[in-house]
Coordinates of C-alpha atoms in Angstrom, one line a residue:
M1 CA -5.2 14.1 17.2
K2 CA -6.3 10.2 17.4
C3 CA -5.5 8.0 19.8
L4 CA -4.4 4.3 18.5
K5 CA -7.3 3.1 20.5
Q6 CA -9.7 5.7 18.1
I7 CA -8.0 4.6 15.0
L8 CA -8.2 1.2 15.4
N9 CA -12.1 0.7 16.5
V10 CA -13.0 3.0 12.9
L11 CA -10.8 0.5 10.9
Q12 CA -13.2 -2.5 12.8
K13 CA -16.2 -0.8 12.3
N14 CA -15.5 -0.1 9.0
K15 CA -14.6 -3.4 8.0
F16 CA -10.1 -2.5 7.3
L17 CA -8.7 -4.3 9.5
C18 CA -8.9 -6.2 13.5
G19 CA -6.6 -6.4 16.4
E20 CA -6.0 -5.4 19.9
V21 CA -3.9 -1.9 21.4
V22 CA -1.5 -3.1 23.8
D23 CA 0.1 -0.3 26.0
G24 CA -1.6 2.3 24.2
N25 CA 0.9 2.5 21.4
K26 CA 0.9 -1.3 20.0
I27 CA -1.5 -3.4 17.9
R28 CA -0.9 -6.6 18.3
N29 CA -2.8 -9.8 16.2
V30 CA -3.6 -7.1 13.5
E31 CA -6.4 -10.0 10.4
F32 CA -7.5 -7.5 7.6
A33 CA -11.4 -8.0 6.8
E34 CA -13.2 -7.7 3.5
N35 CA -12.2 -3.7 2.4
G36 CA -9.2 -3.7 4.3
E37 CA -7.9 -7.6 1.9
K38 CA -9.6 -4.6 -1.3
F39 CA -6.5 -1.9 -0.1
M40 CA -3.9 -4.1 0.4
N41 CA -4.6 -5.7 -3.1
E42 CA -4.6 -2.3 -4.8
L43 CA -1.2 -1.7 -3.4
L44 CA 0.1 -4.8 -4.7
E45 CA -0.9 -3.8 -7.7
L46 CA 0.4 -0.3 -7.7
W47 CA 4.0 -2.5 -7.1
R48 CA 3.1 -4.7 -9.8
Q49 CA 3.2 -1.3 -12.2
I50 CA 6.4 0.2 -11.1
N51 CA 8.1 -3.5 -11.3
C52 CA 6.9 -3.4 -15.0
D53 CA 9.0 -6.4 -15.9
W54 CA 6.5 -8.2 -13.6
V55 CA 5.4 -11.5 -14.1
K56 CA 1.9 -13.0 -12.7
T57 CA 3.3 -15.8 -10.6
D58 CA 1.6 -17.5 -7.3
C59 CA 3.9 -16.8 -4.8
T60 CA 7.2 -17.9 -4.4
N61 CA 7.7 -19.4 -0.7
G62 CA 10.5 -18.1 0.9
N63 CA 10.8 -20.4 4.1
A64 CA 12.9 -23.4 4.8
G65 CA 13.9 -26.1 1.8
N66 CA 14.8 -22.9 -0.3
C67 CA 17.3 -22.4 2.3
N68 CA 20.2 -24.1 3.2
N69 CA 19.4 -23.3 7.2
N70 CA 16.7 -25.2 8.1
E71 CA 16.0 -22.3 11.0
I72 CA 14.4 -19.2 9.1
I73 CA 16.6 -16.4 10.4
E74 CA 15.1 -13.0 10.0
S75 CA 18.2 -10.9 8.6
R76 CA 18.4 -7.7 5.8
V77 CA 20.6 -10.8 3.9
S78 CA 19.7 -14.3 4.8
F79 CA 18.2 -14.7 1.5
L80 CA 22.1 -15.1 0.0
D81 CA 22.1 -18.4 1.5
C82 CA 18.8 -19.4 -0.5
K83 CA 19.1 -21.3 -3.5
D84 CA 16.6 -19.4 -5.5
F85 CA 18.8 -16.1 -5.8
Q86 CA 22.0 -17.9 -5.7
N87 CA 21.1 -19.7 -9.1
Q88 CA 19.0 -15.9 -9.7
Y89 CA 22.4 -14.2 -9.0
L90 CA 24.8 -16.8 -11.2
R91 CA 22.6 -16.8 -14.4
C92 CA 23.3 -12.7 -14.2
E93 CA 27.3 -12.8 -12.9
G94 CA 27.4 -15.6 -15.9
T95 CA 25.9 -13.0 -18.7
G96 CA 26.3 -10.2 -17.9
E97 CA 23.4 -8.9 -18.1
I98 CA 22.2 -5.7 -15.8
F99 CA 18.4 -5.4 -14.9
S100 CA 15.9 -5.8 -11.6
H101 CA 14.0 -8.8 -10.6
P102 CA 10.5 -8.2 -9.1
I103 CA 9.2 -11.4 -6.9
L104 CA 5.9 -12.0 -4.9
E105 CA 7.3 -13.8 -1.8
K106 CA 5.4 -15.8 1.3
S107 CA 7.4 -15.7 4.1
A108 CA 6.8 -16.2 7.9
T109 CA 6.6 -13.1 9.9
V110 CA 9.2 -13.3 12.1
K111 CA 10.0 -10.5 13.4
E112 CA 14.3 -8.6 13.9
E113 CA 14.0 -7.0 17.1
P114 CA 10.7 -8.1 18.8
N115 CA 8.3 -5.2 20.5
R116 CA 10.3 -2.7 18.3
N117 CA 8.0 -1.4 15.8
V118 CA 4.1 -0.7 16.3
V119 CA 2.1 -3.3 14.1
T120 CA 2.2 -7.1 14.9
L121 CA 0.5 -9.6 12.5
K122 CA -1.7 -12.4 13.2
S123 CA -1.2 -14.5 10.6
T124 CA 1.8 -16.9 10.5
S125 CA 2.9 -15.6 6.9
C126 CA 3.1 -12.6 5.4
R127 CA 3.4 -11.2 1.9
K128 CA 6.5 -10.1 1.0
L129 CA 7.3 -7.4 -1.6
I130 CA 10.8 -7.8 -3.2
S131 CA 12.5 -6.3 -5.9
D132 CA 16.0 -7.1 -7.0
Y133 CA 18.7 -4.9 -8.8
F134 CA 21.9 -6.7 -10.3
V135 CA 23.7 -3.7 -11.1
E136 CA 27.8 -2.8 -11.7
R137 CA 29.4 -3.0 -8.4
S138 CA 31.0 0.4 -9.5
I139 CA 27.7 2.3 -9.2
G140 CA 26.6 0.3 -6.0
L141 CA 26.5 2.9 -3.5
E142 CA 25.3 5.2 -6.0
K143 CA 22.3 2.9 -7.0
L144 CA 21.6 2.6 -2.8
Y145 CA 21.4 6.4 -2.5
N146 CA 18.9 6.9 -5.3
L147 CA 16.7 4.2 -5.1
Q148 CA 16.1 5.0 -1.0
R149 CA 15.4 8.2 -1.6
E150 CA 13.1 7.7 -4.9
R151 CA 11.2 4.6 -2.8
K152 CA 10.8 7.6 0.0
I153 CA 8.9 9.6 -2.1
W154 CA 7.0 7.4 -3.7
W155 CA 5.5 6.2 0.3
M156 CA 5.1 10.3 0.2
R157 CA 2.6 10.1 -2.5
L158 CA 0.6 7.7 -1.1
S159 CA 0.5 9.0 2.6
A160 CA -1.9 11.6 4.0
N161 CA 1.0 13.0 5.7
P162 CA 4.3 12.6 3.7
S163 CA 6.1 14.3 6.5
R164 CA 6.3 12.0 8.5
Y165 CA 8.6 8.8 6.0
F166 CA 12.2 9.0 6.9
V167 CA 15.3 7.1 5.8
E168 CA 17.2 5.5 8.6
A169 CA 20.2 3.1 8.4
Y170 CA 20.0 -0.1 9.6
D171 CA 22.6 -1.8 11.4
D172 CA 22.0 -5.8 10.8
P173 CA 23.1 -8.0 13.8
T174 CA 22.9 -11.5 12.6
P175 CA 26.5 -12.6 11.1
I176 CA 27.2 -13.5 7.9
S177 CA 29.3 -15.6 6.3
Q178 CA 32.9 -13.2 5.1
K179 CA 33.0 -15.5 2.0
K180 CA 29.7 -15.0 0.5
C181 CA 30.7 -11.0 0.7
Q182 CA 33.1 -9.3 -0.8
Y183 CA 32.8 -5.9 0.7
V184 CA 30.6 -4.6 3.6
N185 CA 26.4 -5.1 3.0
Q186 CA 24.5 -2.1 3.8
S187 CA 21.0 -1.7 4.9
T188 CA 18.7 1.5 5.5
V189 CA 14.4 1.2 6.1
V190 CA 12.2 3.3 5.3
K191 CA 10.5 4.2 7.8
S192 CA 7.0 6.1 8.9
R193 CA 6.8 7.9 12.3
F194 CA 3.7 8.4 14.8
A195 CA 2.7 9.8 17.7
F196 CA 2.5 6.4 19.5
G197 CA 5.9 5.2 17.7
S198 CA 7.5 4.3 14.1
E199 CA 6.6 1.4 11.7
D200 CA 9.4 -0.1 9.3
I201 CA 7.6 0.2 6.0
E202 CA 11.0 -0.8 3.4
S203 CA 14.3 -1.9 4.5
I204 CA 17.0 -1.4 1.5
T205 CA 19.9 -3.5 1.0
L206 CA 23.3 -3.2 -0.9
A207 CA 25.0 -6.6 -0.8
Y208 CA 28.1 -8.3 -2.4
P209 CA 27.7 -12.1 -2.7
Q210 CA 30.3 -14.2 -4.2
Y211 CA 29.8 -17.7 -4.9
I212 CA 32.4 -18.6 -8.1
N213 CA 35.9 -18.6 -7.2
F214 CA 36.5 -15.3 -8.7
A215 CA 38.8 -12.0 -6.6
D216 CA 36.6 -9.7 -8.1
S217 CA 32.5 -9.9 -8.9
P218 CA 31.9 -7.2 -11.3
I219 CA 28.1 -7.8 -10.3
C220 CA 26.2 -6.2 -6.5
L221 CA 22.7 -6.3 -5.4
I222 CA 20.9 -4.2 -4.2
R223 CA 17.5 -5.6 -2.7
S224 CA 13.8 -4.0 -1.7
S225 CA 11.9 -5.4 0.2
I226 CA 8.2 -4.7 2.1
N227 CA 6.4 -6.5 3.9
L228 CA 2.6 -6.2 2.6
E229 CA 0.5 -6.7 4.9
I230 CA 2.6 -4.3 7.6
A231 CA 3.1 -1.6 5.1
S232 CA -0.9 -1.4 4.5
T233 CA -1.5 -1.5 8.1
A234 CA 0.0 1.7 8.3
L235 CA -0.6 3.1 5.5
L236 CA -4.3 2.1 6.8
L237 CA -3.2 4.3 10.3
D238 CA -1.5 7.4 8.5
A239 CA -5.2 8.2 7.0
L240 CA -6.7 8.8 10.4
E241 CA -4.2 9.7 12.7
N242 CA -4.2 13.6 12.4
T243 CA -7.6 14.1 9.8
Q244 CA -9.9 16.8 11.9
R245 CA -12.6 14.9 10.9
L246 CA -13.6 11.1 11.1
L247 CA -12.8 10.3 7.9
L248 CA -10.5 7.6 6.1
S249 CA -8.4 10.0 4.0
L250 CA -6.6 7.5 1.8
N251 CA -4.8 7.9 -1.8
R252 CA -7.2 8.0 -4.2
K253 CA -5.5 5.1 -5.9
L254 CA -5.8 2.7 -3.3
A255 CA -9.0 3.7 -2.0
P256 CA -11.0 0.0 -2.0
F257 CA -13.9 2.6 -4.0
Q258 CA -13.2 5.4 -5.5
C259 CA -16.9 6.3 -5.8
V260 CA -19.9 6.8 -5.0
V261 CA -23.6 7.7 -6.4
A262 CA -25.7 9.8 -4.4
C263 CA -29.4 10.6 -4.7
S264 CA -31.8 13.3 -3.5
H265 CA -35.2 12.8 -3.9
E266 CA -38.8 14.7 -3.0
G267 CA -40.8 12.3 -1.6
E268 CA -41.0 8.8 0.2
K269 CA -40.7 7.4 -3.1
L270 CA -37.6 7.7 -5.4
D271 CA -38.5 8.2 -9.4
K272 CA -38.1 5.9 -11.6
D273 CA -36.3 7.9 -14.2
L274 CA -33.8 9.0 -10.7
I275 CA -32.6 5.2 -9.9
D276 CA -32.2 5.2 -14.2
L277 CA -29.8 8.3 -13.9
C278 CA -28.2 7.2 -11.5
L279 CA -27.4 3.5 -13.2
H280 CA -26.4 5.5 -15.8
I281 CA -23.7 7.3 -14.2
C282 CA -22.3 3.9 -12.4
H283 CA -21.7 2.5 -15.9
I284 CA -19.4 5.7 -17.4
I285 CA -17.9 5.5 -14.1
R286 CA -16.3 1.6 -14.1
K287 CA -16.3 2.3 -18.3
I288 CA -13.0 4.3 -17.2
G289 CA -12.3 1.7 -14.5
L290 CA -13.1 3.4 -11.6
R291 CA -14.3 1.4 -8.4
V292 CA -17.9 2.0 -8.2
Y293 CA -19.1 1.6 -4.1
D294 CA -22.0 -1.6 -4.9
R295 CA -24.3 0.4 -2.6
H296 CA -26.5 3.4 -4.0
I297 CA -27.6 6.2 -1.4
H298 CA -30.7 7.4 -1.9
H299 CA -32.1 9.8 0.4
S300 CA -35.3 12.3 0.7
N301 CA -33.8 14.3 3.7
Y302 CA -31.2 16.1 3.1
I303 CA -29.6 15.4 7.0
S304 CA -29.5 11.7 6.2
L305 CA -28.3 12.1 2.9
V306 CA -25.0 14.3 4.9
E307 CA -24.7 11.9 7.8
E308 CA -24.6 8.3 4.7
L309 CA -22.2 10.6 3.2
S310 CA -19.7 10.9 6.4
C311 CA -20.0 6.9 6.4
T312 CA -18.6 6.6 3.1
D313 CA -15.4 9.5 3.8
C314 CA -15.0 6.5 6.8
L315 CA -14.4 3.9 3.7
G316 CA -12.0 6.6 2.6
I317 CA -14.2 7.0 -0.7
P318 CA -12.7 9.7 -2.1
Y319 CA -15.3 11.6 -4.9
A320 CA -19.4 11.5 -4.3
I321 CA -21.9 11.9 -7.3
L322 CA -24.5 13.8 -6.3
V323 CA -28.1 13.0 -8.0
E324 CA -31.3 15.8 -7.3
K325 CA -34.7 16.1 -9.0
D326 CA -33.3 18.6 -11.2
S327 CA -30.4 16.7 -12.6
L328 CA -33.2 14.9 -15.4
K329 CA -33.7 18.7 -17.0
T330 CA -30.4 20.1 -16.5
G331 CA -27.5 17.4 -16.7
L332 CA -25.5 19.6 -14.0
L333 CA -24.6 16.9 -11.0
K334 CA -22.8 17.6 -7.5
L335 CA -19.1 16.0 -7.7
R336 CA -17.8 16.1 -3.6
N337 CA -14.9 16.1 -2.1
R338 CA -14.4 13.5 0.1
D339 CA -11.6 15.2 2.4
S340 CA -12.9 18.9 2.3
S341 CA -16.7 18.0 1.8
L342 CA -17.5 21.0 -0.2
S343 CA -18.9 20.1 -3.3
E344 CA -18.7 21.5 -7.1
T345 CA -21.0 21.6 -10.4
I346 CA -20.4 19.3 -13.4
H347 CA -22.8 18.6 -16.1
I348 CA -22.9 14.9 -17.0
S349 CA -21.3 14.9 -20.3
D350 CA -17.9 16.0 -18.7
I351 CA -17.8 13.4 -15.8
K352 CA -15.8 11.4 -17.6
A353 CA -13.1 13.3 -19.0
Y354 CA -12.7 15.0 -15.4
L355 CA -13.4 11.8 -13.1
F356 CA -10.1 10.4 -16.2
K357 CA -8.4 13.5 -15.2
I358 CA -8.6 12.8 -11.3
F359 CA -7.3 9.3 -11.5
T360 CA -4.7 9.4 -13.3

């Protein structure tokens, strides 16, 4: 098991993120580097896929001007005072339409409880992935329980260590106007547990807003909220904490690069036909939509090749395709797995279908 400082050093070296470790159990002033930005964008794309009705627009501004208060208060139900939400809720209540409403929001990075979690961002703003579910009041609690279970499982599938995720009840210390809430709001949080602390990954809140003179509004709301930067950092920490070897065990769908092509050749000069074969394999892989590491690896020394592949393991690349001199005659390649470092032999004609099956 690695300490937090060791984990951060690996992430900095491989251009995922940088920051500073405080008291051995917290990271402050977290900033994302090139590969970290790519990883975060892949997480955003995966979230978009589960919100199929999401429309690609610019980030909405979740700060002052949109809310009735000039002071930004980080509360699980503070969004009830935002004009955009009120308008959206009234449209739903007026038509009786039940639907989900995903939002990509840019807002201030205000912590709910200082020093409670592992990660603090350096940036003054963050991106929040918000899904609002407008449902009938009679099934609100049932939907809340089902959703928190679904979301926990979703995070477990993305994790190198699924057992670290758990759901915890949240008591919102911020008072809320009773005229806005007919019933008691409830909130839970999906958390990730590390040896050095725990981090909030996603909050899920059940609220009963009321903005018109109805004794009983038929609609309640369940809001899921994810801080994209915090969640991405937690997944990167997760990918390194419990690995036996020095590698970044990223989910294969989130890895910035999903495949790398490496060539083992004889002599000082690389055969032009081998170069062409490597380029052809890269073309095949890209054609099925996979992200290929843009740096080709060529070595005549086997030990140097192994060292180079160890570096790609620290970039989180799940698979490496090894091309050898005999590959030109036999068409046989080796597919190396990052997590086990073991290789299997595969024919070049099968590589497209085989990789497509692995990644879908």
